[in-house]
Coordinates of C-alpha atoms in Angstrom, one line a residue:
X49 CA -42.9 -30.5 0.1
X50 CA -41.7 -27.1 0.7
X51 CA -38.7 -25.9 2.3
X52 CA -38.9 -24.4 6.0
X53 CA -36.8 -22.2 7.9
X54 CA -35.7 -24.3 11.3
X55 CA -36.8 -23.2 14.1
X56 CA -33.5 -22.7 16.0
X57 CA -29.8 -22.0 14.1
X58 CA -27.6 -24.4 16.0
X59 CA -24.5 -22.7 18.0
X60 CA -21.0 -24.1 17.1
X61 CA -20.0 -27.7 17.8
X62 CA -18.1 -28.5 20.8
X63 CA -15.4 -29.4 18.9
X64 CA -15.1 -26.4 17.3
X65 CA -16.0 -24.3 20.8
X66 CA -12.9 -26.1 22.4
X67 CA -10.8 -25.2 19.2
X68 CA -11.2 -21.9 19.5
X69 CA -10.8 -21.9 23.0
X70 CA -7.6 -22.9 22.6
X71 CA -3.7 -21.5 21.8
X72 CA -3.9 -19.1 24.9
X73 CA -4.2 -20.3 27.7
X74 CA -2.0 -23.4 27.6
X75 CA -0.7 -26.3 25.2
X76 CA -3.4 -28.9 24.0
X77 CA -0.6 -31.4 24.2
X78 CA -0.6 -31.1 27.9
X79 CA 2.6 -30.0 28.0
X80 CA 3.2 -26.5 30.3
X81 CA 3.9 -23.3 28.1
X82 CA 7.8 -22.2 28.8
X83 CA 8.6 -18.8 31.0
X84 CA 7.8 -16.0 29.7
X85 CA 11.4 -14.7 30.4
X86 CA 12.3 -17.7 28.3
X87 CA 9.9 -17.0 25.6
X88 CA 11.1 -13.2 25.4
X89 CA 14.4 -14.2 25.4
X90 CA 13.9 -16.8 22.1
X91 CA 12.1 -14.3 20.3
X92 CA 14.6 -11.6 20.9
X93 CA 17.5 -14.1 19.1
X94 CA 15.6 -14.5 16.4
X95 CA 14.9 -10.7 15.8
X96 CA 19.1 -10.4 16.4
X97 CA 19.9 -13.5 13.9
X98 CA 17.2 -11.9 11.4
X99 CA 18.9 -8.8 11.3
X100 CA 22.1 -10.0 11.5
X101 CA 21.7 -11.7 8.1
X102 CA 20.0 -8.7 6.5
X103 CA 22.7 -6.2 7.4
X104 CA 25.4 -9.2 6.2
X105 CA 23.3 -9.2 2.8
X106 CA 23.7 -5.3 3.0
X107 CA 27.4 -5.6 3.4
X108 CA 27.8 -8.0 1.1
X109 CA 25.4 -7.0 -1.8
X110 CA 26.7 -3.2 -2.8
X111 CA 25.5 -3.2 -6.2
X112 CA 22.0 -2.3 -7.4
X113 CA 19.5 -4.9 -7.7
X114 CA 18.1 -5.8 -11.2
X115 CA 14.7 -6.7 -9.8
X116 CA 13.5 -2.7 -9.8
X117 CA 15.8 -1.4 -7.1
X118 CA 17.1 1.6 -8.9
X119 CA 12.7 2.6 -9.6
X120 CA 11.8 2.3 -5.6
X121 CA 15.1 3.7 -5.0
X122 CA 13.9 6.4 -7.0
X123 CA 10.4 6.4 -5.1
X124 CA 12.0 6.1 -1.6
X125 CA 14.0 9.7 -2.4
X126 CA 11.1 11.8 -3.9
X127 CA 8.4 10.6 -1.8
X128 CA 9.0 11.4 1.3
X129 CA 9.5 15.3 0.5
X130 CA 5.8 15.3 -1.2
X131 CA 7.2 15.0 -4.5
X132 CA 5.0 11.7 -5.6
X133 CA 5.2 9.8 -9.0
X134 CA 2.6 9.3 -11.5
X135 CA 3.2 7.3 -14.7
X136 CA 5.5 8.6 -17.7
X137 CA 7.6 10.2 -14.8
X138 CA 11.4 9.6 -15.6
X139 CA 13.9 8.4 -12.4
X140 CA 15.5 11.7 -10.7
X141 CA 19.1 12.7 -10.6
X142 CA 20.1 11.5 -7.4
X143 CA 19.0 7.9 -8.1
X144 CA 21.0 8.0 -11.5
X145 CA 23.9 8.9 -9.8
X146 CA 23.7 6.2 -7.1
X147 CA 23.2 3.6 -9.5
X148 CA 26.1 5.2 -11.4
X149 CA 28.3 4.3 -8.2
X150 CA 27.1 1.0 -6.8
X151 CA 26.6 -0.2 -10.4
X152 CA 23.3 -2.9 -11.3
X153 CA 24.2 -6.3 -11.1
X154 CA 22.6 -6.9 -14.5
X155 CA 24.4 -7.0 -18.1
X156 CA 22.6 -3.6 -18.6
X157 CA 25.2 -2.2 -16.7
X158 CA 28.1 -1.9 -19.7
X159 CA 25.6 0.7 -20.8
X160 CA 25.5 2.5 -17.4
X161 CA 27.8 5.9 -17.0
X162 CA 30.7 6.0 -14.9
X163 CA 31.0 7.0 -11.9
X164 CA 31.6 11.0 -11.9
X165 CA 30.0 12.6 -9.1
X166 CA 30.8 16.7 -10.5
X167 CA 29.8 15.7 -14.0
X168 CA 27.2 17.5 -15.8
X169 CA 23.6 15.7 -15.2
X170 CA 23.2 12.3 -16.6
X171 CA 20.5 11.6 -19.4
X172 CA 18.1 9.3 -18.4
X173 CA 17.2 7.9 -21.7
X174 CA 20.3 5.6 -21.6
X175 CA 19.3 3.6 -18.4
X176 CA 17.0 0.7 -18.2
X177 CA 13.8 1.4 -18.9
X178 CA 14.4 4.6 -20.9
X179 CA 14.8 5.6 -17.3
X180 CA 11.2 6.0 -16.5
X181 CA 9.8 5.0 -13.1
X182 CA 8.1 2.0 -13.1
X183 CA 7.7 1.6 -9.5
X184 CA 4.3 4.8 -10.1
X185 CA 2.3 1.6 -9.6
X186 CA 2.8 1.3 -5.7
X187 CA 1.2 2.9 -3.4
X188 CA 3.3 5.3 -1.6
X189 CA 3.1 4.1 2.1
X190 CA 6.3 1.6 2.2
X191 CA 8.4 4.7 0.4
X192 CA 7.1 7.3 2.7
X193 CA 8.1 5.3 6.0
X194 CA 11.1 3.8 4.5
X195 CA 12.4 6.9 3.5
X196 CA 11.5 9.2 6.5
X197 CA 13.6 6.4 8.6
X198 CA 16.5 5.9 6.0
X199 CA 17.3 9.6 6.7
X200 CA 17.1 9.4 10.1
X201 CA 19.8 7.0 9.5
X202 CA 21.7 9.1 7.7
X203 CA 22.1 11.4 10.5
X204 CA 22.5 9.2 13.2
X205 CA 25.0 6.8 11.5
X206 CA 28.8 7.7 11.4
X207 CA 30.3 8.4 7.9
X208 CA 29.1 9.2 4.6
X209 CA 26.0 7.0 3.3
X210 CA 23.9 7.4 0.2
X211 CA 20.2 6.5 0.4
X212 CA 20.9 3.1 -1.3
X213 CA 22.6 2.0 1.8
X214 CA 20.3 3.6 4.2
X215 CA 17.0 2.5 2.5
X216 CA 18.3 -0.7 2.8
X217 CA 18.8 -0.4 6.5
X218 CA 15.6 1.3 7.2
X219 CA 14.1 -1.8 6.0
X220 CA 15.2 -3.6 9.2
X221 CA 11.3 -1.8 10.5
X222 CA 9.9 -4.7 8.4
X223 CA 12.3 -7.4 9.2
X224 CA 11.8 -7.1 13.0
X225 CA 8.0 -6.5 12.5
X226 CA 8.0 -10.1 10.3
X227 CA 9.5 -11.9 13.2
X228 CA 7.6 -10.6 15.9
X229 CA 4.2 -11.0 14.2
X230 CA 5.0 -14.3 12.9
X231 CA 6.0 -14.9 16.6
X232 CA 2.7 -14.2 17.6
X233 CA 1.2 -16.0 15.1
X234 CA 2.4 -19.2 15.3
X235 CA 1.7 -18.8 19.6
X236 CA -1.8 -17.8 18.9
X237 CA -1.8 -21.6 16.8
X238 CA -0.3 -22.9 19.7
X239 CA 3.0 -23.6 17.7
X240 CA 5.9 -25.1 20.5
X241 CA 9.1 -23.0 21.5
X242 CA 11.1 -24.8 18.8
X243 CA 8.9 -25.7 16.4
X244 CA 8.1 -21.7 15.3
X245 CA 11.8 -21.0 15.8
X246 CA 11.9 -23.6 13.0
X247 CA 9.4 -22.3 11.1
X248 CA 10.6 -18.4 11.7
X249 CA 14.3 -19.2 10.3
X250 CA 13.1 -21.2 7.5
X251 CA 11.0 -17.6 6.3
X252 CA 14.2 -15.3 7.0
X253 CA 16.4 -17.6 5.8
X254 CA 15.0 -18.2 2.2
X255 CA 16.9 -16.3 -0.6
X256 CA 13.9 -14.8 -1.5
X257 CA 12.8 -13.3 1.4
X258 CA 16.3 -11.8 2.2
X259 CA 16.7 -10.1 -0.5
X260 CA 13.2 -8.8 -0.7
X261 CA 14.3 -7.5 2.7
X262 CA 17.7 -6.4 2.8
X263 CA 17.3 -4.2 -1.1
X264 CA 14.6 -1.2 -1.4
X265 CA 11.8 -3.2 -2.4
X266 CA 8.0 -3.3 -1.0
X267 CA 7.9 -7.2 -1.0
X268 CA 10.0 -6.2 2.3
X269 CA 6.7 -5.9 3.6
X270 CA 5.2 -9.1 2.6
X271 CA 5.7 -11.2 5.4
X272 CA 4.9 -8.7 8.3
X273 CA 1.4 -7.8 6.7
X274 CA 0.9 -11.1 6.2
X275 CA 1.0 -12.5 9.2
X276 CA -0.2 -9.7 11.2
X277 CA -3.6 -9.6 9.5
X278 CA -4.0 -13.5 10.1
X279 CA -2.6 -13.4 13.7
X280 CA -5.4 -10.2 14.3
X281 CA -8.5 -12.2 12.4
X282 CA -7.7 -15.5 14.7
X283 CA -7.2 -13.2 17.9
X284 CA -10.6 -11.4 16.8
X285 CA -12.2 -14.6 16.4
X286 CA -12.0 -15.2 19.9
X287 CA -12.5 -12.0 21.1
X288 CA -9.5 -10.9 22.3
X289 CA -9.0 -8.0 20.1
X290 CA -11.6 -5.5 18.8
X291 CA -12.6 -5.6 15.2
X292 CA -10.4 -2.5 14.1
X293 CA -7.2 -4.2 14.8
X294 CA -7.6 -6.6 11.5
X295 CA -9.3 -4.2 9.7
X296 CA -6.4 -1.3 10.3
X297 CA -3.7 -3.9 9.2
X298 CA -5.9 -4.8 6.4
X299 CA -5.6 -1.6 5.2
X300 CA -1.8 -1.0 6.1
X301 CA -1.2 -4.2 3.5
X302 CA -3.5 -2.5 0.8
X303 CA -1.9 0.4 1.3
X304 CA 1.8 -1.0 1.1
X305 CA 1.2 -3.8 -2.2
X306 CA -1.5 -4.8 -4.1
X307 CA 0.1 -8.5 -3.9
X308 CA -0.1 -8.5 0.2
X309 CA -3.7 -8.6 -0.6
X310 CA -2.9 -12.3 -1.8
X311 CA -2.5 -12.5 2.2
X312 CA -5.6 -11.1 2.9
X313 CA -7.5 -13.2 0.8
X314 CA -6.1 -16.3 2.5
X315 CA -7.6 -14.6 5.9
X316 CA -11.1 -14.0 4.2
X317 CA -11.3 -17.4 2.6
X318 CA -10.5 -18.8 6.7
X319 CA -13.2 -16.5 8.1
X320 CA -15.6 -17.5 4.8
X321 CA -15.0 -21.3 6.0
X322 CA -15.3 -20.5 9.6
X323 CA -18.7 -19.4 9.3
X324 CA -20.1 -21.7 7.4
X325 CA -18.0 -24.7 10.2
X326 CA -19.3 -22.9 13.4
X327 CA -23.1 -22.0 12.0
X328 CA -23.8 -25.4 12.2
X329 CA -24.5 -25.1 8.4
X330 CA -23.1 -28.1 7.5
X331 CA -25.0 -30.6 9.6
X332 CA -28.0 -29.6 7.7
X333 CA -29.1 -32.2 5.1
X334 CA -30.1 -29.4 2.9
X335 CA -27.3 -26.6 3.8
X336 CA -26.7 -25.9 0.1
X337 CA -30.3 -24.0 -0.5
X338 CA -30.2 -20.4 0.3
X339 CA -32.8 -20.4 2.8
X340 CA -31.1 -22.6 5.6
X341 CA -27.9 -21.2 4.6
X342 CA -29.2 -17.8 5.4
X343 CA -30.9 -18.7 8.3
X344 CA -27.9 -20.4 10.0
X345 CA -25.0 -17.6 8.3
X346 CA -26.9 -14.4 8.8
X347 CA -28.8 -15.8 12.4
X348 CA -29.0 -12.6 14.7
X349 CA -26.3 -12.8 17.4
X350 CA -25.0 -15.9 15.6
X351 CA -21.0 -16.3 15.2
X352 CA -21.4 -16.8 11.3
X353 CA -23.3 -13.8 10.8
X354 CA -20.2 -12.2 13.0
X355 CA -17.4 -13.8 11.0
X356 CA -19.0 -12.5 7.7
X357 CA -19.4 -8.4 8.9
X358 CA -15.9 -8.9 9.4
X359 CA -15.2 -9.9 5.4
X360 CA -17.7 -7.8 4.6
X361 CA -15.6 -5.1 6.6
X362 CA -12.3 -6.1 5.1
X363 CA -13.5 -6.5 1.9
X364 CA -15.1 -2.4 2.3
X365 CA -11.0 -1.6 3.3
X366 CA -9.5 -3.2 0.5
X367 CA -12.1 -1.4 -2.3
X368 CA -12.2 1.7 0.0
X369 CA -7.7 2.1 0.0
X370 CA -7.5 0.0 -3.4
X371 CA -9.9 2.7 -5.3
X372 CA -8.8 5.9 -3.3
X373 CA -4.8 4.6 -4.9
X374 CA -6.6 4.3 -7.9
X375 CA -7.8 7.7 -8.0
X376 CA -4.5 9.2 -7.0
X377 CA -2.6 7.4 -10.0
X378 CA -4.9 8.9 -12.7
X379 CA -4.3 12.4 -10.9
X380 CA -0.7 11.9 -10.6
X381 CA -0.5 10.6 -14.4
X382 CA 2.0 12.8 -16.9
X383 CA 1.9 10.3 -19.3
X384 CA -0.8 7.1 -20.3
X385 CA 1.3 3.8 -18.7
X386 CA 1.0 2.7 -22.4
X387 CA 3.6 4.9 -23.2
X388 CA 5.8 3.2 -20.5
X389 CA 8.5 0.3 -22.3
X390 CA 7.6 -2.1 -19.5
X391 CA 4.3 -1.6 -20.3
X392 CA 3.7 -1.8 -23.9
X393 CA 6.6 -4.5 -24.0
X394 CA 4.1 -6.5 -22.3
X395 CA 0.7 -5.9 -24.4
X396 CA -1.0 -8.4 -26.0
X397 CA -3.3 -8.5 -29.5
X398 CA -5.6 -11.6 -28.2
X399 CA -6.9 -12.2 -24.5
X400 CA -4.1 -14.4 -23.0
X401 CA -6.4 -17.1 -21.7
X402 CA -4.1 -20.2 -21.7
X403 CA -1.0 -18.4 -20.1
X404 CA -3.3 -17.0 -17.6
X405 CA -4.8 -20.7 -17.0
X406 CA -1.1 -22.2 -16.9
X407 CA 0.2 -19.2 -14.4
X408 CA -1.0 -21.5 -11.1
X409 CA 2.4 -22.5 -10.8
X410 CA 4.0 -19.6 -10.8
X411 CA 3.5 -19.1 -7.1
X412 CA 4.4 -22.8 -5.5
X413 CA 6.3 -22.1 -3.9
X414 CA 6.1 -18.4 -2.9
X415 CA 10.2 -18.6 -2.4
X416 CA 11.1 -19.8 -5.7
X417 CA 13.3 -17.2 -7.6
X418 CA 15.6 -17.0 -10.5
X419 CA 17.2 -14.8 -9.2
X420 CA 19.6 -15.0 -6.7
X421 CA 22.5 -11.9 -5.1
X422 CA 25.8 -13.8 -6.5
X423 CA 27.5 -14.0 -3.2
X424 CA 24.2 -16.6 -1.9
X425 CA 25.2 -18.5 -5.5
X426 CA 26.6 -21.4 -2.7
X427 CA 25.9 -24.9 -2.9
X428 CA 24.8 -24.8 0.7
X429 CA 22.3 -22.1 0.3
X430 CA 20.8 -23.3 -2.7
X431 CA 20.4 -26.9 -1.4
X432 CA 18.7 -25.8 1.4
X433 CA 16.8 -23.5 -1.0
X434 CA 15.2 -25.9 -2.9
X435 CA 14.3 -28.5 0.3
X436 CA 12.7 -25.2 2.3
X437 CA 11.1 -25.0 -0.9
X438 CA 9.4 -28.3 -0.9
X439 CA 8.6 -28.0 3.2
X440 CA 7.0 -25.2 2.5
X441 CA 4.1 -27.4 0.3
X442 CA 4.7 -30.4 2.6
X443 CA 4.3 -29.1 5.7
X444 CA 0.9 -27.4 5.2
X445 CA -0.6 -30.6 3.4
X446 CA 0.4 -32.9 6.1
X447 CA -0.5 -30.3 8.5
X448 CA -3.9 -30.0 6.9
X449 CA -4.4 -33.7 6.8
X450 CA -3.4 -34.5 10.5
X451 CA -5.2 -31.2 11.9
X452 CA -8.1 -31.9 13.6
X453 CA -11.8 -31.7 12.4
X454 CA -13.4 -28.4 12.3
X455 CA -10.2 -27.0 13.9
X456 CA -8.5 -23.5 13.1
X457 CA -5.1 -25.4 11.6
X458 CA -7.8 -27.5 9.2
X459 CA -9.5 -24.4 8.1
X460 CA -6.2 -22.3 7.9
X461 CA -4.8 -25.1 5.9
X462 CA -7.6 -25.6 3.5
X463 CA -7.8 -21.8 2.8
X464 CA -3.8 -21.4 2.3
X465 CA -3.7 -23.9 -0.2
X466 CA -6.6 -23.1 -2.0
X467 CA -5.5 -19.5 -2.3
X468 CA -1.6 -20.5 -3.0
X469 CA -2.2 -22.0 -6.5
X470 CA -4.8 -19.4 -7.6
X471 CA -2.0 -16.1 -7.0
X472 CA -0.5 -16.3 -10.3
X473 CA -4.3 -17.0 -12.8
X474 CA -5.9 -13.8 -10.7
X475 CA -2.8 -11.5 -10.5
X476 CA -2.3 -12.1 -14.0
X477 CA -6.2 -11.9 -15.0
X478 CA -6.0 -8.8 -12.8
X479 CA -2.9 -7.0 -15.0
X480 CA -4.8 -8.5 -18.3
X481 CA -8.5 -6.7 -17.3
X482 CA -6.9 -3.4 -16.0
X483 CA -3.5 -2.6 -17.8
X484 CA -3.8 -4.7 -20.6
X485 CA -0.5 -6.5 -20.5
X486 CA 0.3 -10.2 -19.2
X487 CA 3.2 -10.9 -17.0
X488 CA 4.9 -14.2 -15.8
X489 CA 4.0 -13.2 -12.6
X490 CA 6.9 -13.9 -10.0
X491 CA 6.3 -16.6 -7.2
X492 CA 7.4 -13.9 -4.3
X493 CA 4.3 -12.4 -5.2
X494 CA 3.0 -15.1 -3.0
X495 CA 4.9 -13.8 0.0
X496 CA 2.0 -12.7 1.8
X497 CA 0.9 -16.2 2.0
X498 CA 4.2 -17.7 3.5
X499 CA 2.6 -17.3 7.0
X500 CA -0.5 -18.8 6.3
X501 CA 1.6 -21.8 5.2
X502 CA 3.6 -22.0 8.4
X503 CA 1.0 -21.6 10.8
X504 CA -1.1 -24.6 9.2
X505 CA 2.3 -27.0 9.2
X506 CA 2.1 -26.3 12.4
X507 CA -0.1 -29.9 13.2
X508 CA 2.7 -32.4 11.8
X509 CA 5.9 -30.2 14.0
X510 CA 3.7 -31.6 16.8
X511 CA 5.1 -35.3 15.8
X512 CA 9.0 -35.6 16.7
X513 CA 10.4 -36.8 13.3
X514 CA 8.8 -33.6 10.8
X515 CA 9.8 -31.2 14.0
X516 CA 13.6 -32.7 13.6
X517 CA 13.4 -32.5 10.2
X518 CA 12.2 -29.2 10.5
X519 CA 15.0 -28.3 12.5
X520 CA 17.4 -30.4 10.9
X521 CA 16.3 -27.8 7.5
X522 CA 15.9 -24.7 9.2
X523 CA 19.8 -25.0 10.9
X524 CA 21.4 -25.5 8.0
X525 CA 19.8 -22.9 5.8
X526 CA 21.0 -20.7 8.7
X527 CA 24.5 -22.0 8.2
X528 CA 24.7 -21.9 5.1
X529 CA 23.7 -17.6 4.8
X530 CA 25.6 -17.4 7.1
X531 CA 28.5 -19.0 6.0
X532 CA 27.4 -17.3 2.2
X533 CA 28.1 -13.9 4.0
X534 CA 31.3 -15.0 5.7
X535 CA 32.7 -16.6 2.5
X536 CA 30.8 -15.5 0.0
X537 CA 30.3 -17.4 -3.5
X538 CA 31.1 -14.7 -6.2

């Protein structure tokens, strides 16, 4: 017999009407939503304690970091005057003599100069890299503002400061915007007072994070773009904000790191599923043929065929800033990135199909890192470490599980850790198919993800044991960075 378009797409489940409805207006748990005083007043102590740590970790950590400091370093002085970098460019002067003076906390530095300021200039060739600028691959946005505001320091601050010191403070923009729009977040899921305090110190908190925060380094920006595209894709779902709000901070992440795009693609992958939950598709025995899945996704005036202009309208930002970068890198090129040691170091003779296949768990979880700033080398710290690390799985599994059916926390859930495990095959297929190299790709590459995760543990802190847990975790990573800072390890 043959197939027949129904009649009528049917509008969203009440279920799913009421789940969107919600997160607003008032707790589903019947409980009443704290002062806004009170509320303002939370979130302002955890912007302090956020930046508290970071300028301790700034304090504390004077030499260079090994994980491409002294390239964005390089970056964040040259780009802000118009002077931008294309590959086979070598590091500049300035950064060489910085380096010089703080040192690099890596063995490489026995072969670093000393520290002569009125010397005659320093040749490049001896530092790592062969002293080319391996940071070319960025887009220039997180340089440009980091930068611009680094010098404002400069002039405002008391005292004598080289850039290394006042990138690192100028990255206090992305701290404070992490918090807030993780704040928001995590309100917008309906998250309690304590639970995304919780959830807020265990992200600031991590190793990982801090450092990627408190050093010149882009994955500063991870968790603010993160969050702030998912918190403007849920708030446009319900229409309280207009479409250009996700699709502006969709491009601010493209235009900051290709690896916030990881992000991204957790927020299309939750819009993907939302269509298909609120079209109704599903309670169609035949929804997998193409006509009743276009008749209920792409219905005129339905919410499916609204959810999915919006990922076709993300997905035209990310090709549209991705490709415009793209262009500007073969422009700016001096010299073929093959010519680049941390390029051709990494070049293979056969396609790398089985490390590629065997990266998945290179990003679970996103704050796993080898590396650590010796001083945060206490037993504290790494404990808590290592348990945050765990949570950070947990939380959004039991989450998940417990969430309701056809809610925003099921969805969110299901789309985080679908995404999660699949950061290191396709960032790794990505640098295979278009540079021609494989990486171990590094887990905070998965940064951008880290709010997804919070916001769909946010089901199981509803229950009093995971919340005290939760607490229980989040107090004592605080006490031990804390206490790391105050006495540090090394």
């Amino acid at each position: 017999m043959p197939e027949t378009e129904p009649a009528t797409v049917s509008e969203p489940t009440a279920a799913a009407v009421d789940d969107v409805a919600g997160g607003a207006g008032g707790r589903r748990d019947g409980h009443r939503r704290p002062p806004r005083a009170v509320r303002a007043a939370v979130l302002l102590v955890l912007v302090l304690v956020a930046c508290g740590i970071n300028l301790g970790h700034v304090w504390r950590y004077d030499e260079v970091s090994p994980i491409d400091e002294a390239q964005h370093l390089d970056s964040l002085i040259r780009i802000p005057r118009g002077d931008l970098i294309g590959s086979g460019e070598r590091m500049g002067q300035e950064t060489l003599r910085i380096e010089t003076c703080h040192r690099i906390d890596s063995p490489f530095d026995a072969a670093v100069p000393p520290c002569e300021p009125g010397a005659p200039p320093l040749d490049v060739t001896t530092f790592q890299e062969e002293g080319y600028n391996t940071a070319y691959i960025h887009p220039p946005t997180y340089y440009f503002v980091d930068g611009v505001l680094a010098r404002v320091v400069d002039a405002v601050l008391p005292g004598d400061h080289d850039l290394l010191t006042t990138g690192r403070l100028a990255g206090l923009i992305w701290v404070v915007g992490g918090v807030v729009f993780l704040w928001l977040l995590l309100d917008e899921l309906d998250a309690g007072l304590v639970a995304r305090s919780a959830l807020i110190l265990l992200a600031v908190t991590a190793p990982t994070v801090l450092h990627g925060s408190a050093t010149v380094n882009p994955d500063a920006t991870a968790l603010m773009t993160g969050a702030a595209v998912l918190w403007a894709a849920l708030r446009w779902e319900r229409e309280r904000v207009g479409a250009w709000l996700p699709l502006a901070l969709t491009a601010l992440a493209a235009a900051t790191k290709v690896t916030n795009l990881m992000g991204v693609a957790v927020v299309l992958l939750y819009l993907v599923l939302r269509a298909v939950s609120r079209s109704g598709l599903t309670d169609e025995p035949r929804w997998w043929t193409w006509r009743v899945a276009r008749a209920h996704l792409l219905a005129p005036g339905g919410t499916g065929r609204r959810l999915l202009a919006m990922v076709a309208g993300m997905l035209g930002v990310v090709v549209t800033v991705s490709f415009a970068w793209f262009i500007g890198q073969k422009l700016l090129e001096v010299a073929p990135p093959s010519t680049v040691p941390m390029v051709y170091r990494y070049q293979f003779d056969r396609f790398p199909f089985t490390d590629i296949a065997t990266s998945w768990h290179q990003t679970i979880s996103p704050f796993v890192e080898r590396y650590v700033a010796p001083f945060l080398r206490t037993r504290t710290v790494l404990t808590t470490a290592a348990v945050v690390d765990l949570l950070l799985v947990a939380g959004p599994v039991a989450g998940t599980i417990l969430a309701g059916r056809r809610t925003r926390e099921r969805t969110l859930g299901v789309a985080a850790l679908v995404v999660l495990p699949l950061v290191g095959p396709v960032l790794a297929l990505f640098n295979a198919v278009v540079q021609g190299l494989f990486v171990v790709v590094p887990s905070r590459y998965g940064l951008s993800i880290v709010p997804a995760l919070l916001g769909a543990s946010v089901p199981v802190l509803r229950r009093r044991v995971p919340l005290a847990v939760g607490c229980v975790v989040a107090a004592a990573a605080l006490l031990g960075v804390v206490s790391a800072i105050a006495w540090p390890a090394a």
